[in-house]
JSON list of C-alpha atoms in Angstrom, two decimals:
[
{"chain": "A", "resi": 83, "resn": "ASP", "atom": "CA", "xyz": [-0.29, 0.14, 0.02]},
{"chain": "A", "resi": 84, "resn": "VAL", "atom": "CA", "xyz": [1.14, 3.41, -0.58]},
{"chain": "A", "resi": 85, "resn": "PRO", "atom": "CA", "xyz": [0.92, 5.81, 2.30]},
{"chain": "A", "resi": 86, "resn": "THR", "atom": "CA", "xyz": [-1.37, 8.34, 2.55]},
{"chain": "A", "resi": 87, "resn": "GLY", "atom": "CA", "xyz": [1.44, 11.03, 3.25]},
{"chain": "A", "resi": 88, "resn": "GLY", "atom": "CA", "xyz": [2.76, 9.91, -0.34]},
{"chain": "A", "resi": 89, "resn": "HIS", "atom": "CA", "xyz": [6.81, 9.97, -0.77]},
{"chain": "A", "resi": 90, "resn": "ALA", "atom": "CA", "xyz": [9.76, 10.17, -3.51]},
{"chain": "A", "resi": 91, "resn": "VAL", "atom": "CA", "xyz": [11.44, 8.04, -5.31]},
{"chain": "A", "resi": 92, "resn": "ASP", "atom": "CA", "xyz": [15.25, 8.58, -7.07]},
{"chain": "A", "resi": 93, "resn": "HIS", "atom": "CA", "xyz": [15.34, 7.50, -10.06]},
{"chain": "A", "resi": 94, "resn": "SER", "atom": "CA", "xyz": [18.82, 8.20, -12.30]},
{"chain": "A", "resi": 95, "resn": "PRO", "atom": "CA", "xyz": [18.00, 7.34, -16.24]},
{"chain": "A", "resi": 96, "resn": "GLY", "atom": "CA", "xyz": [20.63, 8.93, -18.30]},
{"chain": "A", "resi": 97, "resn": "GLY", "atom": "CA", "xyz": [22.25, 10.86, -15.22]},
{"chain": "A", "resi": 98, "resn": "MET", "atom": "CA", "xyz": [19.72, 12.78, -14.78]},
{"chain": "A", "resi": 99, "resn": "VAL", "atom": "CA", "xyz": [17.91, 12.62, -11.27]},
{"chain": "A", "resi": 100, "resn": "ASP", "atom": "CA", "xyz": [14.50, 12.70, -11.38]},
{"chain": "A", "resi": 101, "resn": "ARG", "atom": "CA", "xyz": [11.70, 11.44, -8.63]},
{"chain": "A", "resi": 102, "resn": "THR", "atom": "CA", "xyz": [8.41, 9.66, -8.71]},
{"chain": "A", "resi": 103, "resn": "ILE", "atom": "CA", "xyz": [5.55, 10.89, -6.04]},
{"chain": "A", "resi": 104, "resn": "ARG", "atom": "CA", "xyz": [3.02, 8.54, -4.85]},
{"chain": "A", "resi": 105, "resn": "GLN", "atom": "CA", "xyz": [0.04, 10.00, -2.68]},
{"chain": "A", "resi": 106, "resn": "ARG", "atom": "CA", "xyz": [-3.30, 8.14, -1.52]},
{"chain": "A", "resi": 107, "resn": "VAL", "atom": "CA", "xyz": [-6.05, 10.19, -1.13]},
{"chain": "A", "resi": 108, "resn": "ARG", "atom": "CA", "xyz": [-9.40, 9.41, 0.04]},
{"chain": "A", "resi": 109, "resn": "PHE", "atom": "CA", "xyz": [-12.78, 11.51, -0.89]},
{"chain": "A", "resi": 110, "resn": "SER", "atom": "CA", "xyz": [-16.22, 10.84, 0.30]},
{"chain": "A", "resi": 111, "resn": "SER", "atom": "CA", "xyz": [-17.06, 11.87, -3.18]},
{"chain": "A", "resi": 112, "resn": "SER", "atom": "CA", "xyz": [-17.51, 9.40, -6.56]},
{"chain": "A", "resi": 113, "resn": "PRO", "atom": "CA", "xyz": [-14.92, 8.57, -8.75]},
{"chain": "A", "resi": 114, "resn": "ARG", "atom": "CA", "xyz": [-17.34, 10.26, -11.78]},
{"chain": "A", "resi": 115, "resn": "GLU", "atom": "CA", "xyz": [-17.49, 13.32, -9.53]},
{"chain": "A", "resi": 116, "resn": "LEU", "atom": "CA", "xyz": [-13.60, 14.08, -8.57]},
{"chain": "A", "resi": 117, "resn": "TYR", "atom": "CA", "xyz": [-12.81, 12.76, -12.49]},
{"chain": "A", "resi": 118, "resn": "GLU", "atom": "CA", "xyz": [-15.15, 15.36, -14.18]},
{"chain": "A", "resi": 119, "resn": "MET", "atom": "CA", "xyz": [-14.43, 18.01, -11.54]},
{"chain": "A", "resi": 120, "resn": "TYR", "atom": "CA", "xyz": [-10.93, 17.57, -12.65]},
{"chain": "A", "resi": 121, "resn": "LEU", "atom": "CA", "xyz": [-11.42, 17.64, -16.66]},
{"chain": "A", "resi": 122, "resn": "ASN", "atom": "CA", "xyz": [-13.87, 20.69, -16.15]},
{"chain": "A", "resi": 123, "resn": "SER", "atom": "CA", "xyz": [-12.56, 24.28, -16.76]},
{"chain": "A", "resi": 124, "resn": "ARG", "atom": "CA", "xyz": [-15.09, 25.82, -14.25]},
{"chain": "A", "resi": 125, "resn": "GLU", "atom": "CA", "xyz": [-14.98, 22.60, -11.79]},
{"chain": "A", "resi": 126, "resn": "HIS", "atom": "CA", "xyz": [-11.45, 22.72, -11.62]},
{"chain": "A", "resi": 127, "resn": "THR", "atom": "CA", "xyz": [-11.17, 26.39, -11.19]},
{"chain": "A", "resi": 128, "resn": "LYS", "atom": "CA", "xyz": [-13.95, 26.35, -7.88]},
{"chain": "A", "resi": 129, "resn": "ALA", "atom": "CA", "xyz": [-12.44, 23.34, -6.46]},
{"chain": "A", "resi": 130, "resn": "THR", "atom": "CA", "xyz": [-8.67, 24.59, -6.26]},
{"chain": "A", "resi": 131, "resn": "GLY", "atom": "CA", "xyz": [-9.11, 28.52, -6.55]},
{"chain": "A", "resi": 132, "resn": "GLY", "atom": "CA", "xyz": [-6.43, 28.50, -9.91]},
{"chain": "A", "resi": 133, "resn": "THR", "atom": "CA", "xyz": [-7.60, 29.43, -13.64]},
{"chain": "A", "resi": 134, "resn": "ALA", "atom": "CA", "xyz": [-7.61, 26.17, -15.35]},
{"chain": "A", "resi": 135, "resn": "ARG", "atom": "CA", "xyz": [-8.30, 25.83, -19.18]},
{"chain": "A", "resi": 136, "resn": "ILE", "atom": "CA", "xyz": [-9.01, 21.77, -19.05]},
{"chain": "A", "resi": 137, "resn": "ARG", "atom": "CA", "xyz": [-11.58, 19.46, -20.75]},
{"chain": "A", "resi": 138, "resn": "ALA", "atom": "CA", "xyz": [-12.10, 15.99, -21.53]},
{"chain": "A", "resi": 139, "resn": "VAL", "atom": "CA", "xyz": [-10.49, 15.00, -24.71]},
{"chain": "A", "resi": 140, "resn": "GLN", "atom": "CA", "xyz": [-7.78, 13.15, -24.98]},
{"chain": "A", "resi": 141, "resn": "GLY", "atom": "CA", "xyz": [-4.74, 14.66, -26.76]},
{"chain": "A", "resi": 142, "resn": "SER", "atom": "CA", "xyz": [-6.01, 18.37, -25.85]},
{"chain": "A", "resi": 143, "resn": "ALA", "atom": "CA", "xyz": [-3.87, 20.71, -23.70]},
{"chain": "A", "resi": 144, "resn": "PHE", "atom": "CA", "xyz": [-4.63, 21.79, -20.54]},
{"chain": "A", "resi": 145, "resn": "SER", "atom": "CA", "xyz": [-3.08, 24.64, -18.49]},
{"chain": "A", "resi": 146, "resn": "ALA", "atom": "CA", "xyz": [-4.01, 24.89, -14.34]},
{"chain": "A", "resi": 147, "resn": "TRP", "atom": "CA", "xyz": [-2.87, 27.06, -11.70]},
{"chain": "A", "resi": 148, "resn": "ASP", "atom": "CA", "xyz": [-2.80, 30.78, -14.20]},
{"chain": "A", "resi": 149, "resn": "GLY", "atom": "CA", "xyz": [-1.07, 28.93, -16.17]},
{"chain": "A", "resi": 150, "resn": "TYR", "atom": "CA", "xyz": [1.33, 27.87, -13.66]},
{"chain": "A", "resi": 151, "resn": "ILE", "atom": "CA", "xyz": [0.84, 24.34, -15.04]},
{"chain": "A", "resi": 152, "resn": "THR", "atom": "CA", "xyz": [0.81, 22.63, -18.64]},
{"chain": "A", "resi": 153, "resn": "GLY", "atom": "CA", "xyz": [0.61, 19.98, -20.41]},
{"chain": "A", "resi": 154, "resn": "ARG", "atom": "CA", "xyz": [-1.81, 17.29, -22.24]},
{"chain": "A", "resi": 155, "resn": "ASN", "atom": "CA", "xyz": [-4.43, 14.75, -21.90]},
{"chain": "A", "resi": 156, "resn": "LEU", "atom": "CA", "xyz": [-2.25, 11.73, -23.10]},
{"chain": "A", "resi": 157, "resn": "LEU", "atom": "CA", "xyz": [-5.22, 9.23, -21.69]},
{"chain": "A", "resi": 158, "resn": "LEU", "atom": "CA", "xyz": [-8.64, 9.25, -20.28]},
{"chain": "A", "resi": 159, "resn": "VAL", "atom": "CA", "xyz": [-10.49, 6.19, -19.15]},
{"chain": "A", "resi": 160, "resn": "PRO", "atom": "CA", "xyz": [-13.69, 7.80, -18.23]},
{"chain": "A", "resi": 161, "resn": "HIS", "atom": "CA", "xyz": [-14.31, 7.88, -14.54]},
{"chain": "A", "resi": 162, "resn": "ARG", "atom": "CA", "xyz": [-11.19, 5.55, -13.81]},
{"chain": "A", "resi": 163, "resn": "ARG", "atom": "CA", "xyz": [-8.16, 7.23, -14.87]},
{"chain": "A", "resi": 164, "resn": "ILE", "atom": "CA", "xyz": [-5.97, 10.72, -16.21]},
{"chain": "A", "resi": 165, "resn": "VAL", "atom": "CA", "xyz": [-2.43, 10.10, -18.05]},
{"chain": "A", "resi": 166, "resn": "GLN", "atom": "CA", "xyz": [-0.84, 13.86, -18.54]},
{"chain": "A", "resi": 167, "resn": "SER", "atom": "CA", "xyz": [2.40, 15.04, -19.50]},
{"chain": "A", "resi": 168, "resn": "TRP", "atom": "CA", "xyz": [2.74, 17.82, -16.93]},
{"chain": "A", "resi": 169, "resn": "ARG", "atom": "CA", "xyz": [5.17, 20.56, -16.08]},
{"chain": "A", "resi": 170, "resn": "ALA", "atom": "CA", "xyz": [5.41, 23.66, -14.32]},
{"chain": "A", "resi": 171, "resn": "SER", "atom": "CA", "xyz": [6.51, 26.96, -15.47]},
{"chain": "A", "resi": 172, "resn": "ASP", "atom": "CA", "xyz": [9.47, 27.73, -13.53]},
{"chain": "A", "resi": 173, "resn": "TRP", "atom": "CA", "xyz": [10.66, 23.89, -14.56]},
{"chain": "A", "resi": 174, "resn": "SER", "atom": "CA", "xyz": [13.89, 25.07, -16.76]},
{"chain": "A", "resi": 175, "resn": "ARG", "atom": "CA", "xyz": [13.98, 24.38, -20.36]},
{"chain": "A", "resi": 176, "resn": "SER", "atom": "CA", "xyz": [16.61, 21.28, -19.96]},
{"chain": "A", "resi": 177, "resn": "GLU", "atom": "CA", "xyz": [13.89, 19.78, -17.56]},
{"chain": "A", "resi": 178, "resn": "LEU", "atom": "CA", "xyz": [11.76, 17.37, -19.21]},
{"chain": "A", "resi": 179, "resn": "ASP", "atom": "CA", "xyz": [8.27, 17.10, -18.77]},
{"chain": "A", "resi": 180, "resn": "SER", "atom": "CA", "xyz": [6.87, 15.15, -16.33]},
{"chain": "A", "resi": 181, "resn": "LEU", "atom": "CA", "xyz": [4.28, 12.30, -16.22]},
{"chain": "A", "resi": 182, "resn": "LEU", "atom": "CA", "xyz": [0.95, 12.34, -14.14]},
{"chain": "A", "resi": 183, "resn": "VAL", "atom": "CA", "xyz": [-1.25, 9.06, -13.30]},
{"chain": "A", "resi": 184, "resn": "LEU", "atom": "CA", "xyz": [-4.68, 9.74, -11.19]},
{"chain": "A", "resi": 185, "resn": "ASP", "atom": "CA", "xyz": [-6.70, 6.71, -10.65]},
{"chain": "A", "resi": 186, "resn": "PHE", "atom": "CA", "xyz": [-9.97, 6.80, -9.20]},
{"chain": "A", "resi": 187, "resn": "ILE", "atom": "CA", "xyz": [-10.49, 4.08, -7.29]},
{"chain": "A", "resi": 188, "resn": "GLU", "atom": "CA", "xyz": [-14.57, 3.21, -5.78]},
{"chain": "A", "resi": 189, "resn": "SER", "atom": "CA", "xyz": [-13.91, 2.36, -2.09]},
{"chain": "A", "resi": 190, "resn": "GLY", "atom": "CA", "xyz": [-17.00, 2.06, 0.00]},
{"chain": "A", "resi": 191, "resn": "ARG", "atom": "CA", "xyz": [-18.98, 5.34, -0.75]},
{"chain": "A", "resi": 192, "resn": "GLY", "atom": "CA", "xyz": [-16.10, 7.06, -2.00]},
{"chain": "A", "resi": 193, "resn": "THR", "atom": "CA", "xyz": [-13.18, 6.77, -3.81]},
{"chain": "A", "resi": 194, "resn": "ASP", "atom": "CA", "xyz": [-9.37, 6.81, -3.40]},
{"chain": "A", "resi": 195, "resn": "LEU", "atom": "CA", "xyz": [-7.77, 8.66, -5.42]},
{"chain": "A", "resi": 196, "resn": "ARG", "atom": "CA", "xyz": [-4.05, 7.59, -5.91]},
{"chain": "A", "resi": 197, "resn": "LEU", "atom": "CA", "xyz": [-1.73, 9.60, -7.66]},
{"chain": "A", "resi": 198, "resn": "GLU", "atom": "CA", "xyz": [1.49, 8.83, -9.21]},
{"chain": "A", "resi": 199, "resn": "HIS", "atom": "CA", "xyz": [3.45, 11.49, -10.47]},
{"chain": "A", "resi": 200, "resn": "LEU", "atom": "CA", "xyz": [6.53, 10.45, -12.56]},
{"chain": "A", "resi": 201, "resn": "HIS", "atom": "CA", "xyz": [9.93, 11.93, -13.77]},
{"chain": "A", "resi": 202, "resn": "VAL", "atom": "CA", "xyz": [9.69, 14.79, -11.63]},
{"chain": "A", "resi": 203, "resn": "PRO", "atom": "CA", "xyz": [12.89, 17.04, -11.44]},
{"chain": "A", "resi": 204, "resn": "ALA", "atom": "CA", "xyz": [14.54, 16.16, -8.06]},
{"chain": "A", "resi": 205, "resn": "ARG", "atom": "CA", "xyz": [15.02, 19.83, -7.30]},
{"chain": "A", "resi": 206, "resn": "HIS", "atom": "CA", "xyz": [10.94, 20.07, -7.41]},
{"chain": "A", "resi": 207, "resn": "ALA", "atom": "CA", "xyz": [10.31, 17.06, -5.43]},
{"chain": "A", "resi": 208, "resn": "HIS", "atom": "CA", "xyz": [9.16, 17.82, -2.30]},
{"chain": "A", "resi": 209, "resn": "SER", "atom": "CA", "xyz": [7.24, 20.88, -2.80]},
{"chain": "A", "resi": 210, "resn": "LEU", "atom": "CA", "xyz": [5.49, 19.78, -5.61]},
{"chain": "A", "resi": 211, "resn": "ALA", "atom": "CA", "xyz": [4.52, 16.58, -3.17]},
{"chain": "A", "resi": 212, "resn": "GLN", "atom": "CA", "xyz": [3.46, 19.26, -0.68]},
{"chain": "A", "resi": 213, "resn": "GLY", "atom": "CA", "xyz": [1.89, 21.36, -3.35]},
{"chain": "A", "resi": 214, "resn": "TRP", "atom": "CA", "xyz": [-0.99, 18.25, -4.09]},
{"chain": "A", "resi": 215, "resn": "ARG", "atom": "CA", "xyz": [-1.65, 18.32, -0.71]},
{"chain": "A", "resi": 216, "resn": "ASP", "atom": "CA", "xyz": [-1.97, 21.96, -0.53]},
{"chain": "A", "resi": 217, "resn": "TYR", "atom": "CA", "xyz": [-3.13, 23.29, -3.55]},
{"chain": "A", "resi": 218, "resn": "TYR", "atom": "CA", "xyz": [-5.47, 20.13, -4.65]},
{"chain": "A", "resi": 219, "resn": "TRP", "atom": "CA", "xyz": [-6.40, 17.98, -1.73]},
{"chain": "A", "resi": 220, "resn": "ARG", "atom": "CA", "xyz": [-7.15, 20.17, 1.19]},
{"chain": "A", "resi": 221, "resn": "PRO", "atom": "CA", "xyz": [-8.85, 22.62, -1.43]},
{"chain": "A", "resi": 222, "resn": "TRP", "atom": "CA", "xyz": [-10.78, 19.95, -3.28]},
{"chain": "A", "resi": 223, "resn": "LYS", "atom": "CA", "xyz": [-12.07, 18.45, 0.13]},
{"chain": "A", "resi": 224, "resn": "ALA", "atom": "CA", "xyz": [-13.44, 21.71, 1.28]},
{"chain": "A", "resi": 225, "resn": "TYR", "atom": "CA", "xyz": [-14.99, 22.59, -2.20]},
{"chain": "A", "resi": 226, "resn": "LEU", "atom": "CA", "xyz": [-16.83, 19.21, -1.94]},
{"chain": "A", "resi": 227, "resn": "ARG", "atom": "CA", "xyz": [-17.98, 19.55, 1.23]},
{"chain": "A", "resi": 228, "resn": "ASN", "atom": "CA", "xyz": [-19.16, 23.04, 1.15]},
{"chain": "A", "resi": 229, "resn": "ARG", "atom": "CA", "xyz": [-21.17, 22.07, -2.47]},
{"chain": "A", "resi": 230, "resn": "GLY", "atom": "CA", "xyz": [-22.35, 19.31, -0.55]}
]
């Protein structure tokens, strides 16, 4: 099992150090609700507080947090999985895009959301792992609770 708090794993392909962030978060909402919230510009923006431009179209580009995050939807399995290329605006040109995998797993009356964020540049791994908690999971929970 993956610890709820998440952790990072070192990789060293071609001499470039990168990391994988793994987190698991429990939500009382359905996989469908979370999946659709993430892939809808208006809902994504409301849930996080940062402007998002995103849609549920495989191959489409997206941005979040007022353009700080950009990427492309590589694979969409409705209500189950999102795979994206992903990068932040403060990454150097030499740092390659990372790969984000979000799995929405039905569990009782809610969802276990599992994040695996691969090939994150080592110098960004700690702040990015904390950023998922501070700028996604906590705001999502508050938004869903208040929307309830």
